[in-house]
Tab-separated table of C-alpha atoms in Angstrom:
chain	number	residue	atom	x	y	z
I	294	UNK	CA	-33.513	78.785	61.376
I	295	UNK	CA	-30.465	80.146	59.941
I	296	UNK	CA	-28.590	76.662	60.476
I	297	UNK	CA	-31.215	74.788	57.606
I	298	UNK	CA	-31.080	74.505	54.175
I	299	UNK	CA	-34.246	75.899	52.772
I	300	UNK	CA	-36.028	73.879	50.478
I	301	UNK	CA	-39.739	74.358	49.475
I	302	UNK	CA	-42.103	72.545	47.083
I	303	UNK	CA	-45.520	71.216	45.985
I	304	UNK	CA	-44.320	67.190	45.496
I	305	UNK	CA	-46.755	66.419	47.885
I	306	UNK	CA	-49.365	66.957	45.295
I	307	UNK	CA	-47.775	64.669	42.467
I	308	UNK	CA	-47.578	61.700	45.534
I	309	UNK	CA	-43.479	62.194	44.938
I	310	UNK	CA	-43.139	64.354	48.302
I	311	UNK	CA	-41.311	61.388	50.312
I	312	UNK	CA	-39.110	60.976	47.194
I	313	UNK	CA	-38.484	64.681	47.365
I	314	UNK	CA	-37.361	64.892	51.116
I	315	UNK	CA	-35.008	61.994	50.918
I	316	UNK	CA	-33.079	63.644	47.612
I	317	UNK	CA	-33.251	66.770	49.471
I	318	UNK	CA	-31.445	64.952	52.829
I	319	UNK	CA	-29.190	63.191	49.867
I	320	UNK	CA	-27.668	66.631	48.825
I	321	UNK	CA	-27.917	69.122	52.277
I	322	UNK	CA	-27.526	66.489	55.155
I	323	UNK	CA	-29.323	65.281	58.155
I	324	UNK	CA	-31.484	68.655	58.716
I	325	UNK	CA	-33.441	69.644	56.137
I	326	UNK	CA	-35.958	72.688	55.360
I	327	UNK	CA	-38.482	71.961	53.519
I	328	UNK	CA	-41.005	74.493	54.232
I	329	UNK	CA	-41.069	78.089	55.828
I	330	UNK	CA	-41.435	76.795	59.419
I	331	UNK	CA	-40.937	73.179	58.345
I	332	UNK	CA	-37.804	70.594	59.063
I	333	UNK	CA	-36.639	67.013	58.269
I	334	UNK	CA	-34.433	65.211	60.343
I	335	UNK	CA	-32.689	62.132	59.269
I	336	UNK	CA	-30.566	61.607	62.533
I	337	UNK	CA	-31.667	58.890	65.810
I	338	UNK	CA	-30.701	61.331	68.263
I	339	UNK	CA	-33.379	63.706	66.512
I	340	UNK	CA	-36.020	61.031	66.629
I	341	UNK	CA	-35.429	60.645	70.328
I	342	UNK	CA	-35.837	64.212	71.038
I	343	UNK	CA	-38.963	64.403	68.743
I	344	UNK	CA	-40.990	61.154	69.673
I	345	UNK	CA	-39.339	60.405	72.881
I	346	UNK	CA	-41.033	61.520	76.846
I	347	UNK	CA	-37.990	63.009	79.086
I	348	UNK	CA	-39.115	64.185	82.373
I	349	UNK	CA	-39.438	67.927	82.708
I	350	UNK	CA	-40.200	68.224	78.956
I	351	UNK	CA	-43.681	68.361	77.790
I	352	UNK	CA	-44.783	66.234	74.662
I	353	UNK	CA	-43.926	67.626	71.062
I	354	UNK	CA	-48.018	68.191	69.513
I	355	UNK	CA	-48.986	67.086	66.800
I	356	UNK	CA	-49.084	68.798	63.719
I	357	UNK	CA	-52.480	69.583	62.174
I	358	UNK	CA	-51.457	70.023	58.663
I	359	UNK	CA	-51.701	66.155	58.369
I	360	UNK	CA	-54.638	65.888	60.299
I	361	UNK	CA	-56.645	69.087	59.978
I	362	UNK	CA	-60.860	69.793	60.578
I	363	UNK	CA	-60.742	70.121	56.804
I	364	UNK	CA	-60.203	66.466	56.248
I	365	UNK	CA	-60.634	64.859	59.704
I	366	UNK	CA	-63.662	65.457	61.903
I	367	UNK	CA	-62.748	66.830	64.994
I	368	UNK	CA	-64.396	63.795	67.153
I	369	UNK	CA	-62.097	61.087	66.138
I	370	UNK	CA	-59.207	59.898	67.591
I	371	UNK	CA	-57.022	61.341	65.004
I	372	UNK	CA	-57.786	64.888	66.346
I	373	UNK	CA	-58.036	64.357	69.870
I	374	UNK	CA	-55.940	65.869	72.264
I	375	UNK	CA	-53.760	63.633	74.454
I	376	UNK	CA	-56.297	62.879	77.450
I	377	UNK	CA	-58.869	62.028	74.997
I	378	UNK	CA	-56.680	60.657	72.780
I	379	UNK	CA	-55.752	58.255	75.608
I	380	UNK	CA	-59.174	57.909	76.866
I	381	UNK	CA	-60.480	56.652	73.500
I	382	UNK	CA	-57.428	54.355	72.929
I	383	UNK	CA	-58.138	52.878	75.773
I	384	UNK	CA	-61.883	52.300	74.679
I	385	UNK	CA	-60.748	50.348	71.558
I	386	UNK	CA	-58.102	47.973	72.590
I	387	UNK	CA	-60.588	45.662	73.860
I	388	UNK	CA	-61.268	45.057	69.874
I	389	UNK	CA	-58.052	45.194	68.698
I	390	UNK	CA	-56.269	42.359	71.801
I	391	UNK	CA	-54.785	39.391	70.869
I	392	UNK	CA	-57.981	37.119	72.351
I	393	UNK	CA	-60.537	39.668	70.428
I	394	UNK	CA	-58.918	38.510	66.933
I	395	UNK	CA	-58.516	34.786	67.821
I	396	UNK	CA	-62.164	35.186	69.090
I	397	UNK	CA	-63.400	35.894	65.661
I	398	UNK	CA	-61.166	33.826	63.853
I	399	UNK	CA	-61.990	30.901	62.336
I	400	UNK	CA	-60.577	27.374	63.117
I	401	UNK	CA	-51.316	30.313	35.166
I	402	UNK	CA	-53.519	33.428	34.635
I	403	UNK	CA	-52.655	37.380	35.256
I	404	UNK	CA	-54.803	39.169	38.075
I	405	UNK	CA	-55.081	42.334	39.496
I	406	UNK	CA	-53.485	41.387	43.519
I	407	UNK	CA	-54.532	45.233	44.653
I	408	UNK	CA	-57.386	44.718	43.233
I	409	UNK	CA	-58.543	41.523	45.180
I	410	UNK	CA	-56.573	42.657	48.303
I	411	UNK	CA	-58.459	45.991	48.403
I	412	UNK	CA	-61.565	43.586	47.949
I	413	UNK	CA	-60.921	41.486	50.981
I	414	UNK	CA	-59.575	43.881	53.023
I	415	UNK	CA	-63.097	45.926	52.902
I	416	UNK	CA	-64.909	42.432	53.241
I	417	UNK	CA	-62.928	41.505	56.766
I	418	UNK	CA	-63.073	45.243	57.932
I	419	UNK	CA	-67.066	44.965	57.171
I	420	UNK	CA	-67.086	41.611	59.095
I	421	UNK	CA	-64.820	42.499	61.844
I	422	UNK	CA	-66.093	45.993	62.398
I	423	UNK	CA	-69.938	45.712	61.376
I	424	UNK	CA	-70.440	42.217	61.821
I	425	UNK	CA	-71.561	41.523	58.015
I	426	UNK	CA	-69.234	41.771	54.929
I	427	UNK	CA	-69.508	44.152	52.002
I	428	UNK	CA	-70.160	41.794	49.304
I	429	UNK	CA	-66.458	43.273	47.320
I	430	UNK	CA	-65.681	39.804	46.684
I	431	UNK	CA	-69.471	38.471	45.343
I	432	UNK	CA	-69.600	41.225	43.158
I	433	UNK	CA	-67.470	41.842	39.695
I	434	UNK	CA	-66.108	45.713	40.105
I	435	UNK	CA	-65.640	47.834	42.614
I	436	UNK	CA	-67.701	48.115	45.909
I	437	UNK	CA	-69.200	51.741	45.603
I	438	UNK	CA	-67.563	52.050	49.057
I	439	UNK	CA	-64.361	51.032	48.332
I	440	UNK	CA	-64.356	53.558	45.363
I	441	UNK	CA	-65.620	56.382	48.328
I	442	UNK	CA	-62.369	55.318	50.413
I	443	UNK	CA	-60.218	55.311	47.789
I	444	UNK	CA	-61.440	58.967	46.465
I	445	UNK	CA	-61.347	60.161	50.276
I	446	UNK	CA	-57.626	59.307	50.276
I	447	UNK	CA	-57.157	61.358	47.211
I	448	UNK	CA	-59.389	64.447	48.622
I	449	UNK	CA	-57.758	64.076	52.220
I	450	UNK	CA	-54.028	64.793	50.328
I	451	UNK	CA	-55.401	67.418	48.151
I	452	UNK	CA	-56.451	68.993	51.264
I	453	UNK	CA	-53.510	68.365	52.940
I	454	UNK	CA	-51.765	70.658	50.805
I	455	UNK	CA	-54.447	73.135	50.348
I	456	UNK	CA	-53.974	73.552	54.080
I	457	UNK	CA	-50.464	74.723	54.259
I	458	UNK	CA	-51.707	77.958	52.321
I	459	UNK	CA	-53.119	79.468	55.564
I	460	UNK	CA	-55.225	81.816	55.675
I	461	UNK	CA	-56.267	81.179	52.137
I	462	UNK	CA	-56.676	77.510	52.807
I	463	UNK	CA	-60.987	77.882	53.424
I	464	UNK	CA	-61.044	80.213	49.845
I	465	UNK	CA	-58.454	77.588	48.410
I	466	UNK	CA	-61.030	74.346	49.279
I	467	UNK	CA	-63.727	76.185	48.041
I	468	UNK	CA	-62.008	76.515	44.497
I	469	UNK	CA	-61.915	72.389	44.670
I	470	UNK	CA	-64.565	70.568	42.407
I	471	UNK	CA	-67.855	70.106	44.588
I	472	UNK	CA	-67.362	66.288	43.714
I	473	UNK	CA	-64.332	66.006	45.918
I	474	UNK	CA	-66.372	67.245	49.229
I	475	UNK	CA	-69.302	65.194	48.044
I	476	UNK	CA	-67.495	62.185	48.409
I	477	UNK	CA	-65.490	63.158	51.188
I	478	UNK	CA	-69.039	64.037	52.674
I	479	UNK	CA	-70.542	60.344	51.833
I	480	UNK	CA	-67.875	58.116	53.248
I	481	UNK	CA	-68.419	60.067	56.369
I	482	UNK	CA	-71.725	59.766	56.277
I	483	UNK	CA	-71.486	55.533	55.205
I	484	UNK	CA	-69.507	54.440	58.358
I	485	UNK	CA	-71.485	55.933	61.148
I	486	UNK	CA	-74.988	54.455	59.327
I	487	UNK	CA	-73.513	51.531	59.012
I	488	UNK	CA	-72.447	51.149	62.704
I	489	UNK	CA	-76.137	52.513	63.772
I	490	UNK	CA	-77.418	49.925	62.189
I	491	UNK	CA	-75.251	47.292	63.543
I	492	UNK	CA	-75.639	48.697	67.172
I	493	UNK	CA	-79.353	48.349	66.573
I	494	UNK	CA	-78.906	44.238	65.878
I	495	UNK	CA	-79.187	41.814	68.661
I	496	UNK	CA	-77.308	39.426	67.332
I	497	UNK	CA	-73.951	38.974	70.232
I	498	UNK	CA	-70.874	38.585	68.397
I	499	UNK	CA	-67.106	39.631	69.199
I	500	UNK	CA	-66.789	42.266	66.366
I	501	UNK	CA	-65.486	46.033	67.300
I	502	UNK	CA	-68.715	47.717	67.066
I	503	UNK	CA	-69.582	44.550	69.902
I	504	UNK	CA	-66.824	46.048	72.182
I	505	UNK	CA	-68.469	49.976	72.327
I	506	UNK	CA	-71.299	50.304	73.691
I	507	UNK	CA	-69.906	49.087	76.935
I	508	UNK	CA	-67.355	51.981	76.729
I	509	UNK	CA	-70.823	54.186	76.162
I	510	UNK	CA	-72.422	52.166	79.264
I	511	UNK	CA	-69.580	53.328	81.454
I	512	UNK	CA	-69.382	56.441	80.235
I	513	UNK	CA	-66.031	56.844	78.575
I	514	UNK	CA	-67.258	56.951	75.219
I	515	UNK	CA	-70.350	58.766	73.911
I	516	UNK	CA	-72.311	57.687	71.321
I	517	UNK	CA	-71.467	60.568	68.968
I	518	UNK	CA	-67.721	59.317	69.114
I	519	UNK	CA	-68.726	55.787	68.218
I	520	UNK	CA	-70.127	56.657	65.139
I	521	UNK	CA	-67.032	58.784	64.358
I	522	UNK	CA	-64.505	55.844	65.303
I	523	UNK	CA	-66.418	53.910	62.733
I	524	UNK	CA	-65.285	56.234	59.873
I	525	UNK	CA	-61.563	56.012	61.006
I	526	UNK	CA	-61.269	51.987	61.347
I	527	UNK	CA	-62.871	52.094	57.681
I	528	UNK	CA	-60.281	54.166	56.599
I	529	UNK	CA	-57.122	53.031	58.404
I	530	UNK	CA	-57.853	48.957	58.030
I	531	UNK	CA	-58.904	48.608	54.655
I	532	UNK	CA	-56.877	50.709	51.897
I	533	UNK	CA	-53.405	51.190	53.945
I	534	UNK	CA	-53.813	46.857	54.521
I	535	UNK	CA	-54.519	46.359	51.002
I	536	UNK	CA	-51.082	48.648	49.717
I	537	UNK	CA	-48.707	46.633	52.529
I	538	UNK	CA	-50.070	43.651	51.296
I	539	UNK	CA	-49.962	44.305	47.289
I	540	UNK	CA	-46.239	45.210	47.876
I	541	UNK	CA	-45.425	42.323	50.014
I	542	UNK	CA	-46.519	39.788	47.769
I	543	UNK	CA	-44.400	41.857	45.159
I	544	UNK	CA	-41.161	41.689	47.376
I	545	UNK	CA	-41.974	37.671	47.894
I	546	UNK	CA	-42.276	37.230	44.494
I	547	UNK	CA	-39.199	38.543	43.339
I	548	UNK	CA	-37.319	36.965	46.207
I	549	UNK	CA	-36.757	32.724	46.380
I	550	UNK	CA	-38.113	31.821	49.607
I	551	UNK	CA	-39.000	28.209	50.596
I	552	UNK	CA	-42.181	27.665	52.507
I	553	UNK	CA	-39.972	26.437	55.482
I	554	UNK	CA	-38.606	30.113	55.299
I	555	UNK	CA	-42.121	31.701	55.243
I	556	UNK	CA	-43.101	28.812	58.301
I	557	UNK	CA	-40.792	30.868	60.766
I	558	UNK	CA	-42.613	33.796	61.650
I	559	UNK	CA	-39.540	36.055	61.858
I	560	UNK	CA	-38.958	35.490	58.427
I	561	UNK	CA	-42.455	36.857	57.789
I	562	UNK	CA	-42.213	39.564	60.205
I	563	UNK	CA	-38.726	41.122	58.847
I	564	UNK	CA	-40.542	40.585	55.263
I	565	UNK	CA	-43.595	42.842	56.611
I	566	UNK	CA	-41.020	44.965	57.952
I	567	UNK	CA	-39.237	45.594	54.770
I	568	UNK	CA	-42.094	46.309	53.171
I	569	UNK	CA	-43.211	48.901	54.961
I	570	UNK	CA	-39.562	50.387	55.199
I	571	UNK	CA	-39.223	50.196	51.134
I	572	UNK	CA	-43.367	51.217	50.666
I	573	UNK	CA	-44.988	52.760	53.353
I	574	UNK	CA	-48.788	53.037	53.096
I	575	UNK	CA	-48.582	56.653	54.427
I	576	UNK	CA	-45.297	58.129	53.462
I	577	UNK	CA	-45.890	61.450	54.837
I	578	UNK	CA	-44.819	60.414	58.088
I	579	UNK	CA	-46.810	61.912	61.487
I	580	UNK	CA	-44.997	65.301	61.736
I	581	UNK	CA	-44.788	67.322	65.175
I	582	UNK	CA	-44.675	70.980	65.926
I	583	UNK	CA	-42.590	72.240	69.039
I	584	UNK	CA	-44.021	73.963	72.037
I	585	UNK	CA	-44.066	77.422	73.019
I	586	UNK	CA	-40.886	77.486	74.816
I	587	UNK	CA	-39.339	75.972	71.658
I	588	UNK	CA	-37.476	72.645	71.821
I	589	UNK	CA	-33.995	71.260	71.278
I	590	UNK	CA	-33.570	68.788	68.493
I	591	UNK	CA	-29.952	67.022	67.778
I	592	UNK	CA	-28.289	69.496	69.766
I	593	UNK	CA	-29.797	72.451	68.314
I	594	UNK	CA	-32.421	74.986	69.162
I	595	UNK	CA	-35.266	74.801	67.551
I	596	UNK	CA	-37.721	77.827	68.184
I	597	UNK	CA	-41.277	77.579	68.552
I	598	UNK	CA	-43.775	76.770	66.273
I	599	UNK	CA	-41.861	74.726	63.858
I	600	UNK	CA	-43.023	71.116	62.327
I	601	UNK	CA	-40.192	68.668	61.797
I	602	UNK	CA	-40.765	65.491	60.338
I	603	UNK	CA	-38.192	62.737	60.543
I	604	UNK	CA	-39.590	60.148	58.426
I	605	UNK	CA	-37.371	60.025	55.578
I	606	UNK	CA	-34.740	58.617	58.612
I	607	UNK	CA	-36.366	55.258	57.734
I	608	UNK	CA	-37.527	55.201	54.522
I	609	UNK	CA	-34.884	53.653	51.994
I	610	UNK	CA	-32.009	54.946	53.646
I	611	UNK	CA	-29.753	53.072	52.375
């Protein structure tokens, strides 16, 4: 560890972490520590050697501080391990083909865009994943449910960084006010009713709840994990779609492109692309730890144990 740069801080709590890391890559290079057992890489050599599958060399885990059994439950995807990981994926992409979303397709004044995105967002999810709507868009305000998944964003970060204070992480979360678990607590709770209840329906449509109990039928999902699926397609499709779309409309509206521009779907793609490059929805990045026998990473030895992250490589390099 001697080779890195040590740099340590508590950004992650003011949402200016990201913003941290790349000023801290500005001034010290392309290998940054920002934590006791914690590096950033900025180079593509390290991102091979981080993300990448080389024969001989077993896959770099996954860090828990990210996803931790303080935030997460332990059933979802999120915190499998990599054969149920892979046994689940392969249980939802059914839902999520190309044929499953053209299957339920169908053929002057100031306004708050995240407002109505975060709205519609939660409506589709609702239809798509429950097969009913939430009503966001009927109703003036905030759906009581999109209030729980935006408050379970801002308890899962708290926790986050509660959780790199091991072993006084538990006594830490305790210190939280009780409302934070309480609503952490209820949007768990919401998802897996609401998928019971849906489950229960006879009414045959192609929505994703449609698509699982024929993974349960076969066996290679149980009906515990569907009701804990339901809680992570709440929380990954609505709120993260709703920020990627608030910012793209931004970029698009401070850029002059003709509708024959937005017509070619590259143009639209590189725009999505930008926009997820300039504001990523989670810009925390999905950080790795290496294995036991330690790991080498842009041509240096890294020992075991240590998390590397090597988002700030692609956000606003330049």
């Amino acid at each position: 560890m001697q080779h890195h740069p040590s740099r340590w801080s508590l950004h992650q709590l003011r949402g200016r972490w990201h913003l941290f890391v790349q000023d801290a890559h500005g001034k010290y290079g392309p290998v940054v520590r920002i934590g006791p057992w914690e590096l950033s890489y900025t180079s593509a050599a390290a991102w091979q050697d981080i993300y990448g599958r080389r024969k001989g060399n077993p896959q770099m885990a996954r860090d828990r501080a990210l996803f931790n059994k303080m935030s997460v439950d332990s059933g979802t995807i999120t915190m499998a391990d990599d054969d149920n990981q892979a046994r689940l994926r392969r249980s939802l992409a059914p839902a999520f083909s190309p044929k499953a979303l053209v299957d339920r397709s169908e053929a002057g004044l100031v306004t708050d865009l995240r407002a109505w995105y975060n709205c519609t967002t939660f409506d589709l999810l609702g239809d798509f994943a429950f097969g009913s709507p939430f009503g966001c868009l009927k109703a003036p305000g905030f759906h009581e449910w999109v209030q729980l998944v935006v408050d379970y964003f801002y308890v899962a970060i708290t926790l986050q960084a509660v959780h790199r204070f091991w072993p006084l992480d538990k006594l830490l979360a305790l210190s939280l006010p009780a409302f934070l678990s309480e609503r952490k607590n209820r949007n768990n709770e919401r998802a897996p009713e609401k998928a019971l209840s849906h489950l229960a329906t006879t009414v045959d449509r192609p929505d994703f709840i449609h698509y699982m109990p024929n993974a349960m039928r076969s066996g290679s999902m149980t009906n515990e994990e569907i009701e804990k699926q339901s809680t992570v397609i709440i929380l990954a499709g609505s709120e993260t779609t709703s920020i990627a779309l608030t910012y793209a409309t931004y970029f698009l509206s401070e850029s002059e492109i003709t509708m024959l521009a937005v017509n070619q779907l590259s143009s639209l793609q590189a725009v999505l692309q930008e926009t997820l490059r300039l504001r990523p929805p989670i810009a925390n990045g999905f950080p790795r730890r290496t294995p036991a026998e330690g790991a080498v990473i842009d041509g240096r030895f890294v020992p075991a144990g240590v998390i590397y992250n090597p988002l700030s490589a692609c956000f606003r390099p330049s």
